[in-house]
Structure formats: structure tokens, C-alpha cells
Coordinates of C-alpha atoms in Angstrom, one line a residue:
M15 CA 47.6 221.6 91.4
N16 CA 46.0 220.8 94.7
C17 CA 42.3 219.9 95.6
S18 CA 40.3 222.9 96.9
I19 CA 38.9 220.8 99.7
S20 CA 41.7 218.5 101.0
G21 CA 44.7 220.6 99.9
E22 CA 46.3 217.6 98.4
V23 CA 47.0 216.5 94.9
P24 CA 43.7 214.9 93.7
E25 CA 43.7 211.3 92.4
E26 CA 40.6 211.9 90.2
P27 CA 40.4 215.7 89.6
V28 CA 37.3 217.5 88.4
V29 CA 36.7 221.3 87.7
S30 CA 33.6 223.4 88.5
K31 CA 32.2 225.1 85.4
N32 CA 30.9 228.0 87.5
S33 CA 34.0 228.8 89.7
G34 CA 36.8 227.0 87.9
L35 CA 37.9 225.4 91.2
L36 CA 39.6 222.0 91.3
F37 CA 38.2 219.2 93.4
E38 CA 38.7 215.5 94.2
K39 CA 35.7 213.8 92.5
R40 CA 34.8 211.5 95.4
L41 CA 34.9 214.4 97.9
I42 CA 32.8 216.9 95.8
E43 CA 30.2 214.2 94.9
R44 CA 29.6 213.5 98.6
H45 CA 29.4 217.3 99.4
I46 CA 27.0 218.0 96.6
S47 CA 24.7 215.0 97.6
D48 CA 24.7 216.3 101.2
Y49 CA 24.5 220.1 100.6
G50 CA 23.9 220.9 96.9
K51 CA 26.3 223.8 96.8
C52 CA 29.9 224.7 96.3
P53 CA 32.0 224.2 99.5
I54 CA 34.2 227.3 98.6
T55 CA 31.8 229.9 97.1
G56 CA 28.6 228.6 98.7
E57 CA 26.8 229.0 95.3
P58 CA 24.4 226.2 94.1
L59 CA 26.2 223.3 92.4
T60 CA 25.2 220.1 90.8
M61 CA 27.0 217.2 89.2
D62 CA 26.2 218.5 85.8
D63 CA 28.4 221.6 86.6
I64 CA 31.4 219.3 87.2
V65 CA 33.8 218.5 84.4
P66 CA 36.5 215.8 84.7
V67 CA 40.1 216.8 84.0
K68 CA 42.5 214.4 82.3
T69 CA 45.9 214.2 83.9
G70 CA 48.8 211.8 84.0
K71 CA 49.2 209.3 86.8
I72 CA 50.0 211.1 90.0
V73 CA 52.7 209.6 92.2
K74 CA 52.9 210.8 95.8
P75 CA 56.4 211.9 96.7
R76 CA 58.1 210.1 99.6
P77 CA 58.5 212.0 102.8
I78 CA 62.0 213.4 103.4
Q79 CA 62.7 211.0 106.3
A80 CA 62.1 208.0 104.1
A81 CA 64.4 209.2 101.3
S82 CA 67.5 207.9 103.0
I83 CA 68.6 205.1 105.4
P84 CA 69.6 207.5 108.2
G85 CA 66.2 209.1 107.9
M86 CA 64.4 205.8 108.1
I87 CA 66.5 204.8 111.1
G88 CA 65.5 208.1 112.7
M89 CA 61.8 207.3 112.1
F90 CA 62.2 203.9 113.6
Q91 CA 64.0 205.4 116.6
N92 CA 61.1 207.9 117.1
E93 CA 58.6 205.1 116.9
W94 CA 60.6 203.0 119.5
D95 CA 60.8 205.9 121.8
G96 CA 57.0 206.4 121.6
L97 CA 56.4 202.7 122.2
M98 CA 58.6 202.8 125.3
L99 CA 56.8 205.9 126.6
S100 CA 53.4 204.2 126.1
N101 CA 54.6 201.0 127.8
F102 CA 55.9 203.0 130.8
A103 CA 52.5 204.8 131.1
L104 CA 50.7 201.4 131.0
E105 CA 52.9 200.0 133.7
Q106 CA 52.2 203.1 135.8
Q107 CA 48.5 202.6 135.3
L108 CA 48.7 198.9 136.2
H109 CA 50.6 199.7 139.4
T110 CA 48.0 202.3 140.4
A111 CA 45.1 199.8 139.7
R112 CA 46.8 197.2 141.8
Q113 CA 47.1 199.6 144.7
E114 CA 43.5 200.7 144.4
L115 CA 42.4 197.0 144.3
S116 CA 44.4 196.1 147.3
H117 CA 42.9 199.1 149.2
A118 CA 39.4 198.0 148.1
L119 CA 39.9 194.4 149.3
Y120 CA 41.2 195.7 152.6
Q121 CA 38.1 197.9 153.0
H122 CA 35.9 194.9 152.1
D123 CA 37.5 192.7 154.6
A124 CA 37.2 195.3 157.3
A125 CA 33.5 195.8 156.4
C126 CA 32.9 192.1 156.7
R127 CA 34.5 192.0 160.1
V128 CA 32.3 194.9 161.3
I129 CA 29.2 193.2 159.9
A130 CA 30.1 190.0 161.7
R131 CA 30.7 191.8 164.9
L132 CA 27.4 193.7 164.6
K133 CA 25.5 190.4 163.9
K134 CA 27.1 188.8 166.9
E135 CA 26.0 191.8 169.1
R136 CA 22.5 191.6 167.6
D137 CA 22.2 187.9 168.4
E138 CA 23.5 188.5 171.9
A139 CA 20.9 191.3 172.3
R140 CA 18.1 189.0 171.0
S141 CA 19.2 186.3 173.5
F142 CA 19.2 188.8 176.4
L143 CA 15.7 190.0 175.3
S144 CA 14.4 186.4 175.1
Q145 CA 15.8 185.7 178.6
A146 CA 14.2 188.8 179.9
E147 CA 10.8 187.9 178.4
R148 CA 11.2 184.4 179.9
K149 CA 12.0 185.8 183.3
F150 CA 9.0 188.2 183.1
T151 CA 6.7 185.3 182.1
V152 CA 7.9 183.0 184.9
S153 CA 7.9 185.8 187.5
A154 CA 4.1 186.1 187.2
P155 CA 2.9 183.8 190.1
N156 CA 0.6 181.8 187.8
A157 CA -2.3 183.8 189.0
V158 CA -3.7 184.4 185.5
A159 CA -3.4 180.7 184.6
A160 CA -4.9 179.6 187.9
N161 CA -8.0 181.8 187.5
A162 CA -8.5 181.2 183.8
P163 CA -11.4 179.0 182.8
V164 CA -10.7 175.5 181.7
L165 CA -11.4 174.5 178.1
S166 CA -12.8 171.2 176.9
N167 CA -9.4 170.0 176.0
G168 CA -8.1 170.5 179.5
K169 CA -6.1 173.7 178.8
R170 CA -6.6 177.1 180.4
A171 CA -8.1 179.8 178.3
A172 CA -5.1 182.1 178.9
E173 CA -2.9 179.6 177.2
D174 CA -4.7 180.1 173.9
E175 CA -4.8 183.9 174.1
D176 CA -2.8 185.7 171.4
L177 CA 0.5 187.0 172.7
A178 CA 1.4 190.7 172.6
P179 CA 3.1 191.8 169.4
G180 CA 6.8 190.8 169.3
A181 CA 6.4 188.3 172.2
K182 CA 7.4 184.7 171.7
K183 CA 5.7 181.7 173.4
M184 CA 7.9 179.6 175.7
H185 CA 8.4 176.0 174.7
P186 CA 10.0 173.1 176.7
G187 CA 12.4 172.2 173.9
M188 CA 13.6 168.7 172.8
S189 CA 14.8 166.5 175.7
S190 CA 17.7 164.2 175.4
S191 CA 15.3 161.2 175.3
I192 CA 13.6 162.7 172.3
I193 CA 16.8 163.4 170.5
S194 CA 17.9 159.8 171.3
E195 CA 14.7 158.5 169.9
L196 CA 15.2 160.5 166.6
S197 CA 18.8 159.3 166.3
D198 CA 17.8 155.7 166.9
C199 CA 15.1 155.9 164.2
N200 CA 17.5 157.5 161.8
A201 CA 20.1 154.8 162.4
A202 CA 17.5 152.0 161.9
L203 CA 16.0 153.5 158.7
S204 CA 19.4 154.3 157.2
Q205 CA 20.5 150.7 157.8
Q206 CA 17.3 149.4 156.1
R207 CA 17.8 151.8 153.2
K208 CA 21.2 150.2 152.4
K209 CA 19.5 146.8 151.9
R210 CA 16.4 148.4 150.3
Q211 CA 14.9 146.5 147.3
I212 CA 12.1 147.6 145.1
P213 CA 9.0 145.6 146.2
A214 CA 7.7 143.0 143.8
T215 CA 4.2 144.4 144.1
L216 CA 5.2 147.8 142.7
A217 CA 3.4 148.7 139.6
P218 CA 5.7 148.2 136.6
V219 CA 6.3 150.9 134.0
E220 CA 4.1 149.2 131.5
A221 CA 1.2 149.3 133.9
V222 CA 1.7 153.0 134.7
E223 CA 1.8 153.7 130.9
A224 CA -1.6 152.1 130.6
Y225 CA -3.2 154.0 133.5
T226 CA -6.4 155.9 132.7
Q227 CA -9.0 157.8 134.8
I228 CA -11.1 155.1 136.5
S229 CA -13.2 157.3 138.8
S230 CA -13.9 160.9 139.8
H231 CA -15.4 162.1 143.1
P232 CA -16.7 165.6 143.6
F233 CA -15.9 166.6 147.2
H234 CA -16.4 169.8 149.2
K235 CA -18.9 172.7 148.7
T236 CA -19.7 174.1 145.3
N237 CA -19.7 177.7 146.3
K238 CA -16.0 177.5 147.4
Q239 CA -14.8 174.6 145.3
G240 CA -11.3 173.4 145.0
I241 CA -9.1 170.7 146.5
I242 CA -5.7 172.1 147.5
S243 CA -4.2 169.3 149.7
L244 CA -4.2 165.5 149.6
D245 CA -2.9 162.5 151.5
I246 CA -3.3 158.7 151.5
L247 CA -3.2 156.3 154.5
Y248 CA -1.7 153.2 152.8
S249 CA -2.6 150.7 155.6
K250 CA -6.4 151.3 155.1
D251 CA -6.4 152.8 151.6
L252 CA -8.0 156.0 152.9
I253 CA -7.7 159.3 150.9
A254 CA -8.0 162.7 152.7
T255 CA -8.6 166.0 150.9
G256 CA -8.4 169.5 152.2
G257 CA -10.5 172.2 150.5
I258 CA -11.0 175.9 150.1
D259 CA -14.4 175.4 151.7
T260 CA -12.6 175.0 155.1
N261 CA -13.4 171.3 155.4
A262 CA -11.4 168.1 155.2
V263 CA -12.9 164.9 153.8
I264 CA -11.9 161.3 154.6
F265 CA -12.7 159.0 151.7
D266 CA -12.6 155.2 151.7
R267 CA -11.4 154.3 148.2
P268 CA -12.2 150.6 148.1
S269 CA -15.9 151.2 149.0
G270 CA -16.1 154.6 147.3
Q271 CA -17.7 156.1 150.4
I272 CA -17.0 159.3 152.4
L273 CA -16.3 158.2 156.0
S274 CA -16.2 161.7 157.6
T275 CA -16.2 165.4 156.8
L276 CA -14.2 167.4 159.3
S277 CA -15.4 170.9 160.0
G278 CA -13.9 173.5 162.3
H279 CA -11.4 175.6 160.5
S280 CA -12.5 179.1 159.5
K281 CA -10.4 179.3 156.4
K282 CA -9.1 177.0 153.6
V283 CA -7.4 173.7 154.7
T284 CA -3.9 174.0 153.2
S285 CA -2.4 170.7 154.3
V286 CA -3.7 167.3 155.5
K287 CA -1.7 164.4 156.9
F288 CA -2.5 160.9 158.1
V289 CA -0.4 159.4 160.9
A290 CA 0.7 156.0 159.6
Q291 CA 0.1 154.3 162.9
G292 CA -3.0 154.9 165.0
E293 CA -6.1 156.9 164.2
S294 CA -4.6 160.4 164.3
F295 CA -5.1 162.9 161.5
L296 CA -3.7 166.4 161.1
T297 CA -5.0 169.5 159.2
G298 CA -3.3 172.9 158.7
S299 CA -5.2 175.9 157.7
A300 CA -5.0 179.5 156.5
D301 CA -6.7 180.5 159.8
K302 CA -3.3 180.1 161.5
T303 CA -4.2 177.0 163.4
V304 CA -3.4 173.2 163.2
R305 CA -6.0 170.7 164.3
L306 CA -5.2 167.2 165.6
W307 CA -8.1 164.8 165.0
Q308 CA -8.6 161.4 166.6
G309 CA -10.5 158.7 164.8
S310 CA -13.0 156.5 166.4
D311 CA -14.4 153.0 165.8
D312 CA -17.4 154.3 163.9
G313 CA -15.1 156.0 161.3
N314 CA -15.7 159.6 162.6
Y315 CA -12.9 161.9 163.7
N316 CA -13.1 164.2 166.7
C317 CA -10.9 167.3 167.2
K318 CA -8.5 166.5 170.0
H319 CA -6.3 169.6 170.0
I320 CA -6.3 173.1 168.4
L321 CA -2.8 174.4 168.1
K322 CA -2.3 178.1 167.9
D323 CA 1.5 178.7 167.9
H324 CA 1.6 180.3 164.5
T325 CA 0.7 183.9 163.8
A326 CA 0.1 183.5 160.0
E327 CA -1.2 180.9 157.6
V328 CA -0.1 177.4 158.2
Q329 CA 1.1 176.1 154.8
A330 CA 2.4 172.6 155.5
V331 CA 2.2 169.7 158.0
T332 CA 4.6 166.8 157.8
V333 CA 4.8 163.7 160.1
H334 CA 8.1 162.3 161.4
A335 CA 9.1 158.7 160.6
T336 CA 8.6 157.7 164.3
N337 CA 4.9 158.7 164.0
N338 CA 5.3 160.3 167.4
Y339 CA 6.1 163.8 166.2
F340 CA 5.2 166.2 163.5
V341 CA 6.2 169.6 162.1
T342 CA 4.2 172.6 160.9
A343 CA 5.5 175.4 158.7
S344 CA 3.9 178.8 158.4
L345 CA 4.0 182.1 156.5
D346 CA 5.1 183.7 159.8
G347 CA 8.6 182.5 159.1
T348 CA 8.7 179.7 161.7
W349 CA 8.3 176.0 161.9
C350 CA 7.2 174.1 165.0
F351 CA 8.1 170.6 166.2
Y352 CA 5.2 169.0 168.1
E353 CA 4.7 165.9 170.2
L354 CA 1.8 164.0 168.7
S355 CA 0.3 162.3 171.8
S356 CA -0.1 165.6 173.7
G357 CA -0.1 168.2 171.0
T358 CA 2.7 170.0 172.7
C359 CA 4.9 172.3 170.7
L360 CA 8.4 171.3 171.9
T361 CA 10.2 174.0 169.9
Q362 CA 9.4 176.9 167.5
V363 CA 12.3 177.6 165.1
F364 CA 13.0 181.2 163.9
D365 CA 15.6 181.7 161.2
S366 CA 18.6 183.2 163.1
S367 CA 19.7 185.1 159.9
G368 CA 16.9 187.5 160.5
S369 CA 15.3 186.9 157.1
S370 CA 11.6 187.7 156.9
E371 CA 10.4 185.1 154.3
G372 CA 7.6 182.7 155.2
Y373 CA 7.5 179.0 154.7
T374 CA 5.3 177.6 151.9
S375 CA 6.1 173.9 152.0
A376 CA 7.8 171.3 154.3
A377 CA 8.7 167.6 154.3
F378 CA 10.8 165.3 156.4
H379 CA 13.6 163.3 154.9
P380 CA 12.8 159.5 155.0
D381 CA 15.4 159.0 157.8
G382 CA 13.8 161.7 159.9
L383 CA 16.8 163.8 161.0
I384 CA 16.6 166.3 158.1
L385 CA 13.7 168.7 157.4
G386 CA 13.3 170.5 154.1
T387 CA 11.3 173.7 153.8
G388 CA 10.4 176.0 150.9
T389 CA 10.1 179.7 151.3
T390 CA 8.2 182.6 149.7
D391 CA 11.7 184.0 148.6
S392 CA 12.4 181.0 146.3
L393 CA 14.8 179.4 148.7
V394 CA 14.9 175.7 149.8
K395 CA 16.3 175.4 153.3
I396 CA 17.6 172.1 154.8
W397 CA 17.5 171.8 158.6
D398 CA 19.1 169.5 161.2
V399 CA 16.1 168.5 163.3
K400 CA 18.1 167.7 166.4
S401 CA 19.9 171.1 166.6
Q402 CA 17.3 173.1 164.6
A403 CA 20.2 174.5 162.6
N404 CA 19.9 175.5 158.9
V405 CA 22.6 173.3 157.4
A406 CA 22.1 174.0 153.7
R407 CA 20.3 176.4 151.3
F408 CA 19.4 175.8 147.7
D409 CA 18.6 178.8 145.5
G410 CA 17.8 179.2 141.8
H411 CA 14.0 179.0 141.8
V412 CA 11.7 181.8 140.8
G413 CA 8.7 182.4 143.0
P414 CA 7.6 180.7 146.2
V415 CA 8.6 177.0 146.5
T416 CA 5.1 175.5 146.6
S417 CA 5.9 171.8 147.0
I418 CA 8.8 169.7 148.2
S419 CA 9.4 165.9 148.2
F420 CA 12.3 163.6 149.3
S421 CA 12.9 160.4 147.4
E422 CA 12.9 157.1 149.4
N423 CA 16.5 156.5 148.2
G424 CA 17.6 159.4 150.5
Y425 CA 19.6 161.1 147.9
F426 CA 17.2 163.1 145.8
L427 CA 15.0 166.1 146.6
A428 CA 12.4 167.5 144.2
T429 CA 11.0 171.0 144.5
A430 CA 8.4 172.9 142.6
A431 CA 8.0 176.7 142.0
H432 CA 6.8 179.2 139.4
D433 CA 9.7 178.3 137.1
G434 CA 9.2 174.5 137.1
V435 CA 10.6 171.6 139.0
K436 CA 14.2 171.2 140.2
L437 CA 16.0 168.0 141.3
W438 CA 18.7 168.3 143.9
D439 CA 21.5 165.8 144.8
L440 CA 21.7 165.9 148.6
R441 CA 25.2 164.3 148.6
K442 CA 26.7 167.1 146.6
L443 CA 24.2 169.8 147.5
K444 CA 23.6 170.9 143.9
N445 CA 20.9 171.0 141.3
F446 CA 21.3 168.3 138.6
R447 CA 18.1 168.4 136.6
N448 CA 15.2 170.8 135.8
F449 CA 11.8 170.2 134.4
T450 CA 9.7 173.0 132.8
P451 CA 6.6 171.1 131.6
Y452 CA 4.3 174.0 131.6
D453 CA 4.4 177.7 130.5
S454 CA 4.7 180.6 132.9
E455 CA 1.0 181.0 133.3
T456 CA 0.4 177.5 134.5
P457 CA 3.3 176.6 136.9
P458 CA 3.5 173.2 138.6
N459 CA 1.6 173.1 141.9
S460 CA 2.8 169.8 143.3
V461 CA 5.7 167.3 143.0
E462 CA 5.7 163.9 144.6
F463 CA 8.0 160.8 144.6
D464 CA 6.2 157.5 145.1
H465 CA 7.0 155.5 148.3
S466 CA 9.5 153.3 146.5
G467 CA 11.4 156.2 144.9
S468 CA 10.8 154.7 141.4
Y469 CA 8.4 157.4 140.0
L470 CA 8.1 161.1 140.2
A471 CA 4.7 162.9 139.6
I472 CA 4.3 166.6 138.6
A473 CA 0.8 168.2 138.8
G474 CA -0.2 171.4 137.0
S475 CA -2.4 171.9 134.0
D476 CA -1.9 168.2 133.5
I477 CA -0.3 165.3 135.4
R478 CA 3.1 163.9 134.3
I479 CA 4.8 160.8 135.6
Y480 CA 8.6 160.4 135.2
Q481 CA 10.6 157.2 135.7
V482 CA 13.4 157.9 138.3
A483 CA 16.9 157.5 137.0
N484 CA 20.3 158.5 138.4
V485 CA 22.0 161.9 138.3
K486 CA 23.5 161.5 134.8
S487 CA 20.8 159.4 133.1
E488 CA 17.7 160.8 131.4
W489 CA 14.5 160.9 133.4
N490 CA 11.9 159.8 130.9
C491 CA 8.3 161.0 131.0
I492 CA 6.4 157.7 130.8
K493 CA 2.8 159.0 131.1
T494 CA 0.9 162.3 130.7
F495 CA -2.7 162.3 131.9
P496 CA -5.4 164.5 130.2
D497 CA -5.2 168.3 130.3
L498 CA -7.2 169.6 133.3
S499 CA -7.0 173.3 132.4
G500 CA -10.6 173.3 131.1
T501 CA -12.1 171.9 134.3
G502 CA -9.6 173.1 136.9
K503 CA -5.9 172.7 137.2
A504 CA -4.4 169.9 139.3
T505 CA -3.3 171.2 142.7
C506 CA -2.0 168.0 144.4
V507 CA -0.9 164.5 143.4
K508 CA -0.2 161.3 145.5
F509 CA 0.8 157.8 144.6
G510 CA -1.3 155.0 146.1
P511 CA 0.1 151.9 147.7
D512 CA 2.8 150.4 145.5
S513 CA 1.8 153.0 142.9
Q514 CA -1.2 150.8 141.9
Y515 CA -3.1 154.0 141.4
I516 CA -2.6 157.8 141.4
A517 CA -4.9 160.3 143.2
V518 CA -5.2 163.8 142.0
G519 CA -7.0 166.8 143.5
S520 CA -8.0 169.8 141.4
M521 CA -9.6 173.2 141.5
D522 CA -12.9 171.8 140.2
R523 CA -13.3 170.0 143.6
N524 CA -12.9 166.6 142.0
L525 CA -10.7 163.8 143.4
R526 CA -9.6 161.8 140.3
I527 CA -8.2 158.3 140.5
F528 CA -6.0 157.0 137.7
G529 CA -5.1 153.3 137.4
L530 CA -5.9 150.1 135.6
P531 CA -9.7 149.7 135.2
S532 CA -9.7 146.0 135.8
E533 CA -7.8 146.2 139.1
D534 CA -10.1 149.0 140.3
A535 CA -13.2 147.1 139.4
A536 CA -11.9 144.0 141.2
A537 CA -11.1 146.1 144.2
E538 CA -14.6 147.6 144.4
S539 CA -16.2 144.2 143.9

């Protein structure tokens, strides 16, 4: 008595009233629920048409092979033979996979060698092209330069003309005396750093926690409002701001007066920098130029040089520790090393890897022999200033690296991008801490260590101050200043001398000063 569906003896038999066929209950129930008809005759069938059949307990017979010991041994032998055949097939597949992997690795190595050779040939071709351009430039008997009209700054007009597309300006390069000066400065500062102590006049944590807004100063024009760059001259307590309105403003904080408004750029001023010694001041702009200003006794600043070595927006200006040189970084994918006294571009550095990303931020290491740059492609590049070689690259950010700051201890680097702030250990060249204080719609715009390396400020929709710790310890947020999202997000932040106050620029064109009210009132009096 076998089941009409499976052909096997049913464990729970039932019979159809209509056809008299025998089924396994669980099988016919499933079939009726799916199709509603008899699987054999095709006639309509319901569970009411099914009648259970009472039978004795059915015991399935053993297979013939399992009825005796020789039969069982034969079954085991067959299983063993099958296992050995399967193992042999797997070994054959493993051997084939190893051969294919070895061949793929050989092809990869050969491809890498070909790419390296092609890169070498490309670099040699670029070198020959550069030499040919140089020979062509030198071969002209200076007739154009001799006949060109002289500008007010003493340069010939032809020198300021834009070059033909693809052509590169010739620069004298760094002399051995300049390199020696940079090395001596590095050695002296490195030695001082080993004996460095936190100044007694530095504002303690308790004071920073008590800081509040003590003044607000609306600068720049109202039709194109917004402060996007900021710097402080510690020796005179002057604050400089660069705005979207194409102007830079020099502000005397103790007196609360504007000393000078610098006009001349045709587009927004993206970077401002004081030179710590002397009366020089630098501005970089989206109009592709850098202006070198010279201060006078009456507090005014006059434009001494207009530098036109870049072919795209100048995003950053940073001054070397000697106060004799400075670097500019641009979206054209180059950074320039200038001599401050003459405004001469000594060298313009192109990335030899052939990458096309532009530079969005730049800062000198406190010792002066290392330059850090942020790019539009989320990279942080570390350069050896003497050789202009890219010695390290940090990746991991999302979006352009908008701000970069070295700590005074010489070990830490802070960078800001769309995904937040990252801290890097320059000794091990790795990221050791991340801050994501804001959501993706309000990324941080600026990150800044104070001059002692004790505090770190982050500016975005609000301003947050962190106490600097070591690599393994927690960096605690000791102060959060009010949310500026309603009045204009913060674009730049800078610590005052000894962190006695904090200056913040924002998109609502206000320069805000945070500190202790009593100290500020005493200073103004």
C-alpha cells in the first residue's frame, strides 16, 4: 500500500472519497491548499473529501546492504572511495588555483615594472620640455623686457603678463645660503622645543571655561558680508580679517579701532597673515594674486608687491619661522616659496606624481623645515621645504581639507574637512583621534592650536575648545561657545596672546571676541 504521490508507504495514510486513491496526509494537505484539486485525476478536491485510514505502525525495511556485516563493509568502502575521489578533485582544484595566482602575480609585477618605466620616461620628457622652454625664454635677447614700460613697483610690464597656456615661469630656486638659513632656524627652534615650558601667563583651563563673548565688531561691507580669514599679531595685539567684499581690515583690539582697510583685490580675500617682525602684511585672494603690504608709522598699509605666479584661486598664505620667507598655496595645484623682502618667487612646486588636485590650505611646521598642505581630493601632504619633496601623505578625510594646524609641541597635526577634524601623530605618521562635532550639513571650517600647544579650537556652527592631551589620553571639550548658525556660521578662529582671548570670524561679518569681561575691560581702560 503505497502513497499515490510519493510512491512510498505512508506514515499517516488518508483516502479520497471521490477517487479512492491513497495519500500521505501532510503531502495531500499541502497540495490541496496550493491547488484545490486531486494531483492524480485533476478533479476538485477539499479536505472534507479526505478520510483517514487506520493502520498499524509501519516500520521501514532496512536496505539490503545494511542487513549483513559484509554489506555494511561494502557501503563503508563505497563511501571511502567517494571521499578519496572528492579529496583528489579538491587537490587538483587547489593546484590549478595556485598556478593561476602565481601567473596573476607575475603579470602584476610585470605591469608595475612597465608603469614605473613609463613614469620615468614621462618625467624625463617633462624635464626635457622644461629645459627647452627655459632655453627658448633665455634665447630671446631681452628685447621685450627692455622695451616694456616700467610699473610703479619697479617691474617691467612684460613680467606681469600671463604666460601662454602650459608654460611655466622660471624661478631662481633656493640658494645654498637660504637652505643653510632654514636649517639653522630649524636646529635652533628644535633645541628650544626640547626645553619648552608652558608660559606662566597662559590662561588656565578654569579661565577658558569661564570665557564669554565680550565684544562684537561688524567689519566689511553689508552687501557682500562674511569674514573668511583671520590672523593676530601678538606683539601689538592687532587682528586682521579678510572678507568676501574683497577687503582686508586691520583692527587694534585694545583701542577697539580700525587702523586700516586694505583695498585692491578684485575677489574675496581667502587668507591674511601678519609677519611677526616688521610691518609687513600678506593677503591671498580668489583673484589669483597675493599682495604684500608694508605698514607705515601712521598705521596705514601700502601695497608693496602684487604677486601673480598662480593661475587659480590662492587659498592659503603661511609665513616661515625666520619671518624672511612665506609660502602661498593655490587651487592650480602648486605652492610657491617667496622671499619676503623682495617679493621674489624662489620656487614654484608642482606635484611630480601628476595629480591634478588643488591646494585648499597650508601651514608651516613650527620648526620651519616641514610644510603641510590640504587638497581638494581629501589628502594631507607633508613636504620637505629644502628639497620640495613630498615626504608623506595622509588620507582618510572626506571632502577638501579646509584647514590645517601644527601644534607647538612639533608632534601633532590637526586637519579639518567635511567629515570633521582628524589628529595626526607626525612621529608615527598615523591618525590617532577624530572629532565629529557637527552634522554633515555644517562641517568644521577651521581648526587651530594655540601658540603654547595646550588648547585646540574648532569652528563651525559653534566654537569648541579642547584641552590638548597625549595620543592615548582623552581630549576633553572644556568649552562650547554659543551656536552661531542663526547669525552666520564661524569660518575662522584664532587664540590671542597666551590664550587670554579667542577671536572668531563668521559669515555675518562680525568679529567676535571671547574672554573674561574683567580683563577685557581693564585692557580697554
